[in-house]
PDB file of C-alpha atoms in Angstrom:
ATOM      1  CA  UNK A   1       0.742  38.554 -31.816  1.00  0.00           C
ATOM      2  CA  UNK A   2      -2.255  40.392 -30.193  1.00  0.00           C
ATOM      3  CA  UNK A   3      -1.154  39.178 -26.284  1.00  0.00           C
ATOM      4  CA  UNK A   4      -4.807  38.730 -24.989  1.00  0.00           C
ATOM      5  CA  UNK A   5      -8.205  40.492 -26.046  1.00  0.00           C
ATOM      6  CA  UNK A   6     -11.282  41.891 -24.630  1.00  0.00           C
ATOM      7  CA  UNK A   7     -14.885  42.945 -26.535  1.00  0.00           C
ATOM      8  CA  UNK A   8     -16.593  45.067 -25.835  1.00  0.00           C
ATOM      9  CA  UNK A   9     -14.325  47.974 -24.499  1.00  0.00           C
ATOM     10  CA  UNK A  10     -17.119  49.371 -23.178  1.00  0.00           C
ATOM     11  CA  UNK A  11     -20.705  48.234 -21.740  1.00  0.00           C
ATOM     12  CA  UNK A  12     -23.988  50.120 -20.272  1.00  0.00           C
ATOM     13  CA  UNK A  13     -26.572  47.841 -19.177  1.00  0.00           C
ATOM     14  CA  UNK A  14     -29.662  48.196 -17.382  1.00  0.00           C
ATOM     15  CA  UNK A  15     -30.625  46.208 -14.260  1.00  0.00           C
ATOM     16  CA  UNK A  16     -31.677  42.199 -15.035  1.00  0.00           C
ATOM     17  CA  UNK A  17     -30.103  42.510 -18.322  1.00  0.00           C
ATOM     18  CA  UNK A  18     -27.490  39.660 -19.308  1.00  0.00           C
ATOM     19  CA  UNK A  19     -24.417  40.026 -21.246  1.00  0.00           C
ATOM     20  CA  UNK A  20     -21.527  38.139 -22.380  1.00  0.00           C
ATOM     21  CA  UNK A  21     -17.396  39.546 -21.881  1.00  0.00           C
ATOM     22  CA  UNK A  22     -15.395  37.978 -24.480  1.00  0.00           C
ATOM     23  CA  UNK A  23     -11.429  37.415 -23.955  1.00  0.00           C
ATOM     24  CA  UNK A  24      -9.146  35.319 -25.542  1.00  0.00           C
ATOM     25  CA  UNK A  25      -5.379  35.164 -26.338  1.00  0.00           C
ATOM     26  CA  UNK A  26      -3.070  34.100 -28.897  1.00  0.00           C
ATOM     27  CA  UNK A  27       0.341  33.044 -26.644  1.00  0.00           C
ATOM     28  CA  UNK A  28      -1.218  29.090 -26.100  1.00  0.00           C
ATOM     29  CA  UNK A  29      -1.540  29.215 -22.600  1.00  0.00           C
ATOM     30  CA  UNK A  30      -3.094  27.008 -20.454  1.00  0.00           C
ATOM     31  CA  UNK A  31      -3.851  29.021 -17.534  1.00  0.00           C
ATOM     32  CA  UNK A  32      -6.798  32.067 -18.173  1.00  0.00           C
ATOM     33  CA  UNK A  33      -8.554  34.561 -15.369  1.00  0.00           C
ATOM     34  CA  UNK A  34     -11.005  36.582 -15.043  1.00  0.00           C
ATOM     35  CA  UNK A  35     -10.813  39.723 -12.344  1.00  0.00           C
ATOM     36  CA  UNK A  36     -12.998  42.529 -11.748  1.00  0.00           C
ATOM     37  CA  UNK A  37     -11.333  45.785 -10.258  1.00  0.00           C
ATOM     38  CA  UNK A  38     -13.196  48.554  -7.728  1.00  0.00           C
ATOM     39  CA  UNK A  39     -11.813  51.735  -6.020  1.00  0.00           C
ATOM     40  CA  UNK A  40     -10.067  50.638  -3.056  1.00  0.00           C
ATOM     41  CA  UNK A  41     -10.604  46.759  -3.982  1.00  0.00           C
ATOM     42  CA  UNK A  42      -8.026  45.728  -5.722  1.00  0.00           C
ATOM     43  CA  UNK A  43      -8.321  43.373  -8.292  1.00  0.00           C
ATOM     44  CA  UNK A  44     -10.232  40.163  -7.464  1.00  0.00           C
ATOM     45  CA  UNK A  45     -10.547  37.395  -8.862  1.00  0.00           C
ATOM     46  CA  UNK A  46     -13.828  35.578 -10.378  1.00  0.00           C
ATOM     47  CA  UNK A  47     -13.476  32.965 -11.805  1.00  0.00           C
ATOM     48  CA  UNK A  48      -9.748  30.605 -13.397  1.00  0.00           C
ATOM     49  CA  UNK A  49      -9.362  28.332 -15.640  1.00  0.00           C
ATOM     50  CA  UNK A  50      -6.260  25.981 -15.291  1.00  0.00           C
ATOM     51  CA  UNK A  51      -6.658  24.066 -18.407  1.00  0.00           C
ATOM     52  CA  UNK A  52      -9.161  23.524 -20.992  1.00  0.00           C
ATOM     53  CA  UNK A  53     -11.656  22.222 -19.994  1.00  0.00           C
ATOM     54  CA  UNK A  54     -11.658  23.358 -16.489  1.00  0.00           C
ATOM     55  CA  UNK A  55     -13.132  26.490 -14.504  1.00  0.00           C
ATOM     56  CA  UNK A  56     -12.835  27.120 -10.751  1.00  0.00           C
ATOM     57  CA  UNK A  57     -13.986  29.777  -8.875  1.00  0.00           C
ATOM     58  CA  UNK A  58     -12.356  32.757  -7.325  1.00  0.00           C
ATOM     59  CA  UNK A  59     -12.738  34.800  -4.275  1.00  0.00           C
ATOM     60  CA  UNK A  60     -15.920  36.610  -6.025  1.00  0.00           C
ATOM     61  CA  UNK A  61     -17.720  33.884  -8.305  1.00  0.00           C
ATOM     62  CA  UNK A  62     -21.449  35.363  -7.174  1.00  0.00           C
ATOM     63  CA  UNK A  63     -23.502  36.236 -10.164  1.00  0.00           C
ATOM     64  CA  UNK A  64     -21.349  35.172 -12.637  1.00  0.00           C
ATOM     65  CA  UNK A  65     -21.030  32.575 -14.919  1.00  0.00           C
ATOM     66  CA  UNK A  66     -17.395  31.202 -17.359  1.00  0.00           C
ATOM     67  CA  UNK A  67     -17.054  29.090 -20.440  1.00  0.00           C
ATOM     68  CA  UNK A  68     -13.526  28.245 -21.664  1.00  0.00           C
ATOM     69  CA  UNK A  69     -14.644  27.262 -24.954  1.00  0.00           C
ATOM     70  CA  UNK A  70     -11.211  26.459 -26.069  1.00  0.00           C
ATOM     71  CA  UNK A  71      -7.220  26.601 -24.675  1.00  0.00           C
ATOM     72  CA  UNK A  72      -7.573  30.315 -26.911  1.00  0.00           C
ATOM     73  CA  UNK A  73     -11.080  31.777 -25.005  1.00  0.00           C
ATOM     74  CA  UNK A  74     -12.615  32.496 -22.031  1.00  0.00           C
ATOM     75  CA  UNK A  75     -16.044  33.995 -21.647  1.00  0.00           C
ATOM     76  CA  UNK A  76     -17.669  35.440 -18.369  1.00  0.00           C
ATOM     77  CA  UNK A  77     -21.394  35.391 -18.446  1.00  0.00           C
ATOM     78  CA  UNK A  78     -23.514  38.063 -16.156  1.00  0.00           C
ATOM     79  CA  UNK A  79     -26.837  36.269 -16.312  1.00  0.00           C
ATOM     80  CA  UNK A  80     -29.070  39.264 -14.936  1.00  0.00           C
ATOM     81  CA  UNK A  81     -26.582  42.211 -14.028  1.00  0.00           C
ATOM     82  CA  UNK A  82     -27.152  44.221 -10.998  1.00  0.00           C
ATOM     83  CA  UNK A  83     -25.502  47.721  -9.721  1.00  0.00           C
ATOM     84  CA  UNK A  84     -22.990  46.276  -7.934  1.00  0.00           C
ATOM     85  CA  UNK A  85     -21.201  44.234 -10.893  1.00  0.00           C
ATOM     86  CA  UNK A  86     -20.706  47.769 -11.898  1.00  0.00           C
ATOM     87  CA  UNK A  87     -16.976  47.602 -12.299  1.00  0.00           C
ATOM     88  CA  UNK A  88     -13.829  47.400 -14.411  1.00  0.00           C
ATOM     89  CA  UNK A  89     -13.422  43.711 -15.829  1.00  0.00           C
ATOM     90  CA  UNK A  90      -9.724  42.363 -16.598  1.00  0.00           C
ATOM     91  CA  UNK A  91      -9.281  39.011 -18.509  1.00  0.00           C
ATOM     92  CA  UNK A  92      -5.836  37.257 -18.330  1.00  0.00           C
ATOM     93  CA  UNK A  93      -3.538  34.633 -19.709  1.00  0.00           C
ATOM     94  CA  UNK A  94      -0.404  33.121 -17.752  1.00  0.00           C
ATOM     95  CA  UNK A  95       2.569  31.157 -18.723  1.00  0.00           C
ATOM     96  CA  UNK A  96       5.032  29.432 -16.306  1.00  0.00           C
ATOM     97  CA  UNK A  97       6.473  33.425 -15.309  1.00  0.00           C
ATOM     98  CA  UNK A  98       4.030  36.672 -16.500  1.00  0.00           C
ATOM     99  CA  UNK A  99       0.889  36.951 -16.430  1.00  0.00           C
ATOM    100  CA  UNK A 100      -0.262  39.373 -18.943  1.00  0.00           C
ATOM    101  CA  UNK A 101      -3.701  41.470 -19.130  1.00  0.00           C
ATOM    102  CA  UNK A 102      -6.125  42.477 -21.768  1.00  0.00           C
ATOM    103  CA  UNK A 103      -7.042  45.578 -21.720  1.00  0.00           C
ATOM    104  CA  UNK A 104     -10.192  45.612 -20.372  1.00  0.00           C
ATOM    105  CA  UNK A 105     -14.523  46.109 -19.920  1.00  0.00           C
ATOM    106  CA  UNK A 106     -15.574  49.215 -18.622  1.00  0.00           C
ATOM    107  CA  UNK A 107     -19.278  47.708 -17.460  1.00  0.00           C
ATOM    108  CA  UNK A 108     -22.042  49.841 -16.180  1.00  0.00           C
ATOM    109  CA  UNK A 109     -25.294  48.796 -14.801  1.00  0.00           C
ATOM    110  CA  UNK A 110     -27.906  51.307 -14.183  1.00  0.00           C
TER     111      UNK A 110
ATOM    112  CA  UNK B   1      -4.624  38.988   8.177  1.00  0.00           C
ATOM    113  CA  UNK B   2      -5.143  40.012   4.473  1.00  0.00           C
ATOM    114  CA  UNK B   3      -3.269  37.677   2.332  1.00  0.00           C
ATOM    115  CA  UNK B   4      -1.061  40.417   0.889  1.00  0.00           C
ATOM    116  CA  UNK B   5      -1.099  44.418   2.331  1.00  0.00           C
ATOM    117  CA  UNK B   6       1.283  47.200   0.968  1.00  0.00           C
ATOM    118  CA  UNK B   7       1.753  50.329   2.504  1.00  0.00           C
ATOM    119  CA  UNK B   8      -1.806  52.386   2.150  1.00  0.00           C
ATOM    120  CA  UNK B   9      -0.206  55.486  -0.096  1.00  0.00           C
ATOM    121  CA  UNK B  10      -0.485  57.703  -2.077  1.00  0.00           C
ATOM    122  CA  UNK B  11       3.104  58.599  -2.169  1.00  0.00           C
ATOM    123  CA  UNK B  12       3.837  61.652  -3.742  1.00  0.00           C
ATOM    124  CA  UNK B  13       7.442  62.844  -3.951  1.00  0.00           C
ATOM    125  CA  UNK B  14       9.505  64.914  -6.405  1.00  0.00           C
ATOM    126  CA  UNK B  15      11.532  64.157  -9.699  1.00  0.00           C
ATOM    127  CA  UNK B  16      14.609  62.750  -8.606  1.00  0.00           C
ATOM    128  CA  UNK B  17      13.718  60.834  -4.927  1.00  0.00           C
ATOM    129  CA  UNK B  18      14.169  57.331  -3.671  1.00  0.00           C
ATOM    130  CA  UNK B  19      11.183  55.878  -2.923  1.00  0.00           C
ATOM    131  CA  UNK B  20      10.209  52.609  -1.262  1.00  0.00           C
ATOM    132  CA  UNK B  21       7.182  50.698  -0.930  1.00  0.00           C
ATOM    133  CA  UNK B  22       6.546  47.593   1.409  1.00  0.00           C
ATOM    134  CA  UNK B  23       4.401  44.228   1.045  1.00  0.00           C
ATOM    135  CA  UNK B  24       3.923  41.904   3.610  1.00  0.00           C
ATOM    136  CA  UNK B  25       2.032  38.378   2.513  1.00  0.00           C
ATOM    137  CA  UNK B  26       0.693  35.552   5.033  1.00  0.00           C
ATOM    138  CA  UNK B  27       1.106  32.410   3.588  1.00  0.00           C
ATOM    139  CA  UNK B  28       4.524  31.083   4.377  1.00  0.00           C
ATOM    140  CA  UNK B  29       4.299  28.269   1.602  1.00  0.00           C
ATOM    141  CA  UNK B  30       3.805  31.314  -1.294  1.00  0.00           C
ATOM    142  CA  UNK B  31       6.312  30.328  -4.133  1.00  0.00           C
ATOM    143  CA  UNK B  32       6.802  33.326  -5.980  1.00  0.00           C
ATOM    144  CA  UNK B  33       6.504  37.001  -5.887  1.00  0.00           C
ATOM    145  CA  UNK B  34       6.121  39.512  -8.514  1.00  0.00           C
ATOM    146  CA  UNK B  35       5.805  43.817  -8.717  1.00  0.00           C
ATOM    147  CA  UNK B  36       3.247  45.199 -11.210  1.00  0.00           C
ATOM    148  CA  UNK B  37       2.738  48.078 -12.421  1.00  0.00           C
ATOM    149  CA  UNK B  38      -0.455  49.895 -13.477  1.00  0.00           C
ATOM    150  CA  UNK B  39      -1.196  53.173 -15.289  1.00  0.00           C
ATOM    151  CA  UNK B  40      -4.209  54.943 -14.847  1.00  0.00           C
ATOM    152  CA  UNK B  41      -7.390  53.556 -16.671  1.00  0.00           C
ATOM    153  CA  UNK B  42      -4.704  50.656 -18.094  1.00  0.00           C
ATOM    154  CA  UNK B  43      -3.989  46.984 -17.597  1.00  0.00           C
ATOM    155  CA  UNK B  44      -1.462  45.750 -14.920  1.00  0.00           C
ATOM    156  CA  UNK B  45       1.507  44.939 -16.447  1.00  0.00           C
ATOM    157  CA  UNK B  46       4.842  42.917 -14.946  1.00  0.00           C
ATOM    158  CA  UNK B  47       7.378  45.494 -13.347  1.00  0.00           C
ATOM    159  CA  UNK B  48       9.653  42.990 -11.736  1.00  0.00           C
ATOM    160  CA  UNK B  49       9.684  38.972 -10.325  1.00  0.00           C
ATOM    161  CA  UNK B  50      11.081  39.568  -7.267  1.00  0.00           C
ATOM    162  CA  UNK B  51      14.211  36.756  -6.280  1.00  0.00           C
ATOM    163  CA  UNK B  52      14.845  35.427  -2.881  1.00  0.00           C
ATOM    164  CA  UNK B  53      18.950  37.017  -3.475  1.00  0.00           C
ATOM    165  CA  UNK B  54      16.686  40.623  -4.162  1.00  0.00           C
ATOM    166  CA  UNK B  55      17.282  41.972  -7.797  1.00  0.00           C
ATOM    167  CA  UNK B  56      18.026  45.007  -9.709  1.00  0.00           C
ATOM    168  CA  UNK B  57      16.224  46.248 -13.221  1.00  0.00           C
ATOM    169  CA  UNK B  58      18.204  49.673 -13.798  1.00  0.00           C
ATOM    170  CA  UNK B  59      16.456  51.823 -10.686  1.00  0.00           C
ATOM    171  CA  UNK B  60      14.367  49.185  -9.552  1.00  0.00           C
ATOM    172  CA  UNK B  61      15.325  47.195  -6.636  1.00  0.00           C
ATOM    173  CA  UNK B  62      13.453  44.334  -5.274  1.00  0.00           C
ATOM    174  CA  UNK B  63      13.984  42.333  -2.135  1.00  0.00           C
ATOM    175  CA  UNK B  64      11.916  39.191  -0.511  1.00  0.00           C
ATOM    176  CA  UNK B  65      12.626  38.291   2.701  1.00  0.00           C
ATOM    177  CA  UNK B  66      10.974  34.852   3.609  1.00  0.00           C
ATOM    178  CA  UNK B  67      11.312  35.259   7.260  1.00  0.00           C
ATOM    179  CA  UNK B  68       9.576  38.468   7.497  1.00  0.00           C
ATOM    180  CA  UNK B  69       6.920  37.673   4.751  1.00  0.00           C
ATOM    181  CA  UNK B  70       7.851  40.851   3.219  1.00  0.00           C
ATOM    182  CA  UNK B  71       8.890  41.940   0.082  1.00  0.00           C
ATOM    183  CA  UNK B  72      10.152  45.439  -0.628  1.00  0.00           C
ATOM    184  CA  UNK B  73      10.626  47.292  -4.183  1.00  0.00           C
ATOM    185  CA  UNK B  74      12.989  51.065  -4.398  1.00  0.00           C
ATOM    186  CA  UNK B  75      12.580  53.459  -7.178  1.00  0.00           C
ATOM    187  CA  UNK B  76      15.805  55.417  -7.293  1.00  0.00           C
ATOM    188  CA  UNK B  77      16.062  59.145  -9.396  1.00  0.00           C
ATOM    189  CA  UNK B  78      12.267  58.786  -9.733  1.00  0.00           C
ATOM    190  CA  UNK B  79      10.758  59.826 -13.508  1.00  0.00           C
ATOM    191  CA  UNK B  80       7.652  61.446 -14.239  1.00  0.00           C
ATOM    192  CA  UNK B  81       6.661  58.596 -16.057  1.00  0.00           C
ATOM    193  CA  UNK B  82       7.252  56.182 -12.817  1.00  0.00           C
ATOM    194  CA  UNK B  83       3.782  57.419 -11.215  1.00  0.00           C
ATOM    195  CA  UNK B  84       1.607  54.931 -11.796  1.00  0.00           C
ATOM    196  CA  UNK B  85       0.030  52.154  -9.197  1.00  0.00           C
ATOM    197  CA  UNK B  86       2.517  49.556  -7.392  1.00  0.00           C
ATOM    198  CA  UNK B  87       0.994  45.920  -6.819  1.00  0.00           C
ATOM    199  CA  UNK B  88       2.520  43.395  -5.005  1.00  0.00           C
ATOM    200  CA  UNK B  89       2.158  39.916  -6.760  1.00  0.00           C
ATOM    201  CA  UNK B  90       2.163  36.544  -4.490  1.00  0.00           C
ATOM    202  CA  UNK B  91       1.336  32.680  -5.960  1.00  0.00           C
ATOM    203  CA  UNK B  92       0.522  30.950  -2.795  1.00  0.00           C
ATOM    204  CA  UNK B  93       2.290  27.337  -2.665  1.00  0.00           C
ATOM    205  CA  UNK B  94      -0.902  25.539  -2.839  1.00  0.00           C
ATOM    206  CA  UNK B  95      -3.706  27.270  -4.152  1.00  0.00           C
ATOM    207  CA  UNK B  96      -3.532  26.138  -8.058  1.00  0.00           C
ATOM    208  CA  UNK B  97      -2.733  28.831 -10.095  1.00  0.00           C
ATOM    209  CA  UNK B  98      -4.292  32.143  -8.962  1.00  0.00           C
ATOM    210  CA  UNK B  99      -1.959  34.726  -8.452  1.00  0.00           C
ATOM    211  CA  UNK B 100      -2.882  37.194  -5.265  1.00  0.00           C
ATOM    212  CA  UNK B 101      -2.773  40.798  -5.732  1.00  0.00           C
ATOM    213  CA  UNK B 102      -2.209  43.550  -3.031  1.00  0.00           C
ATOM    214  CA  UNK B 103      -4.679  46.532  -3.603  1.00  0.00           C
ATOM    215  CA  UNK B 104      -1.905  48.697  -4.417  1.00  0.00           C
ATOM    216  CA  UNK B 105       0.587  51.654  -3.640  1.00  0.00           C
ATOM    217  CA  UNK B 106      -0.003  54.966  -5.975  1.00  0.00           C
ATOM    218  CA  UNK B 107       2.774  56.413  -6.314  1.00  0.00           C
ATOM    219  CA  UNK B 108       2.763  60.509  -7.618  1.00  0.00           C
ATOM    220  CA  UNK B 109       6.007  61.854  -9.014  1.00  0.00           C
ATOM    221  CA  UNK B 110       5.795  65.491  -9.727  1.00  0.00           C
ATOM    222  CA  UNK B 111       8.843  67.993 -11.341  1.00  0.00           C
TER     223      UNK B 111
END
């Protein structure tokens, strides 16, 4: 039982480039997340997905794009990255209690 | 009115103090509330749910008051290994699913 995964661990991109965070989890939940964490932020959210099948947005959906492929994964999509999506990217799963974290995407964008 | 603000920090104290940190939310209608912890460069992970009765998990203490809007959480005989970052965890009653998280407390514990 893996809990939930991230690729890539780590990401340098250059300005306009797009790129592709991969998460998924093995516990069958319904409910997945996507947040992106900055010094003296806190962790925000981007985009949920409640269920299969659907995606809502979050307090910072701007630039970004999600696919929940299946109840398993949950892609977020930066179509042309800029500097400020520079950032620490957290995917997550939930069940009716915990909500538990991968590990995480260190992106940069230069 | 953020929808959930902990005391600013850091707190830095030595091996062996009580420690408290405070969390006030704004929606009245929020259902549940939850303490994570996070270590530095790592994942949050769940600390504590927090019950409207308050709750104990060896030197953690949680409290809610509903009232107030304010939850509490006290390390007592703190470790080396408690330092680490504090959030405070609210589902609001009727936003779907999203949980809200406060931006944190550090806490420092040195020997």
């Amino acid at each position: 039982n893996a809990g939930v995964t991230q690729t890539p661990k780590f990401q340098v991109l250059k300005t306009g480039q797009s790129m592709t965070l991969q998460c998924a989890q093995d516990m069958n939940h319904n409910s997945m997340y996507w947040y992106r964490q900055d010094p003296g932020m806190g962790l925000r959210l981007i985009y949920y997905s409640a269920s299969e099948g659907t995606t809502d947005k979050g307090e910072v959906p701007n630039g970004y794009n999600v696919s929940r492929l299946n109840k398993r994964e949950f892609s977020l999509r930066l179509e042309s990255a800029a500097p400020s999506q520079t950032s620490v990217y957290f995917c997550a799963s939930r069940d009716n209690r915990e909500q538990y974290f991968g590990p995480g995407t260190r992106l940069t964008v230069t | 009115r953020k929808e959930v603000e902990q005391d600013p920090g850091p707190f830095n104290v030595p091996e062996g103090a009580t420690v408290a940190f405070n969390c006030t939310y704004s929606n009245s209608a929020s259902q549940s509330f939850f303490w994570y912890r996070q270590d530095c460069r790592k994942e949050p992970k769940l600390l504590m749910s927090v019950y409207s009765s308050g709750n104990e998990d060896g030197r953690f203490t949680a409290q809610l008051n509903r009232a107030s809007q304010y939850i509490s959480l006290l390390i007592r005989d703190s470790k080396l290994s408690d330092s680490a970052t504090y959030l405070c965890v609210v589902i609001p009653g009727q936003a779907g699913t999203a949980l809200i998280f406060g931006k944190g407390t550090t806490l420092s514990v040195s020997s």
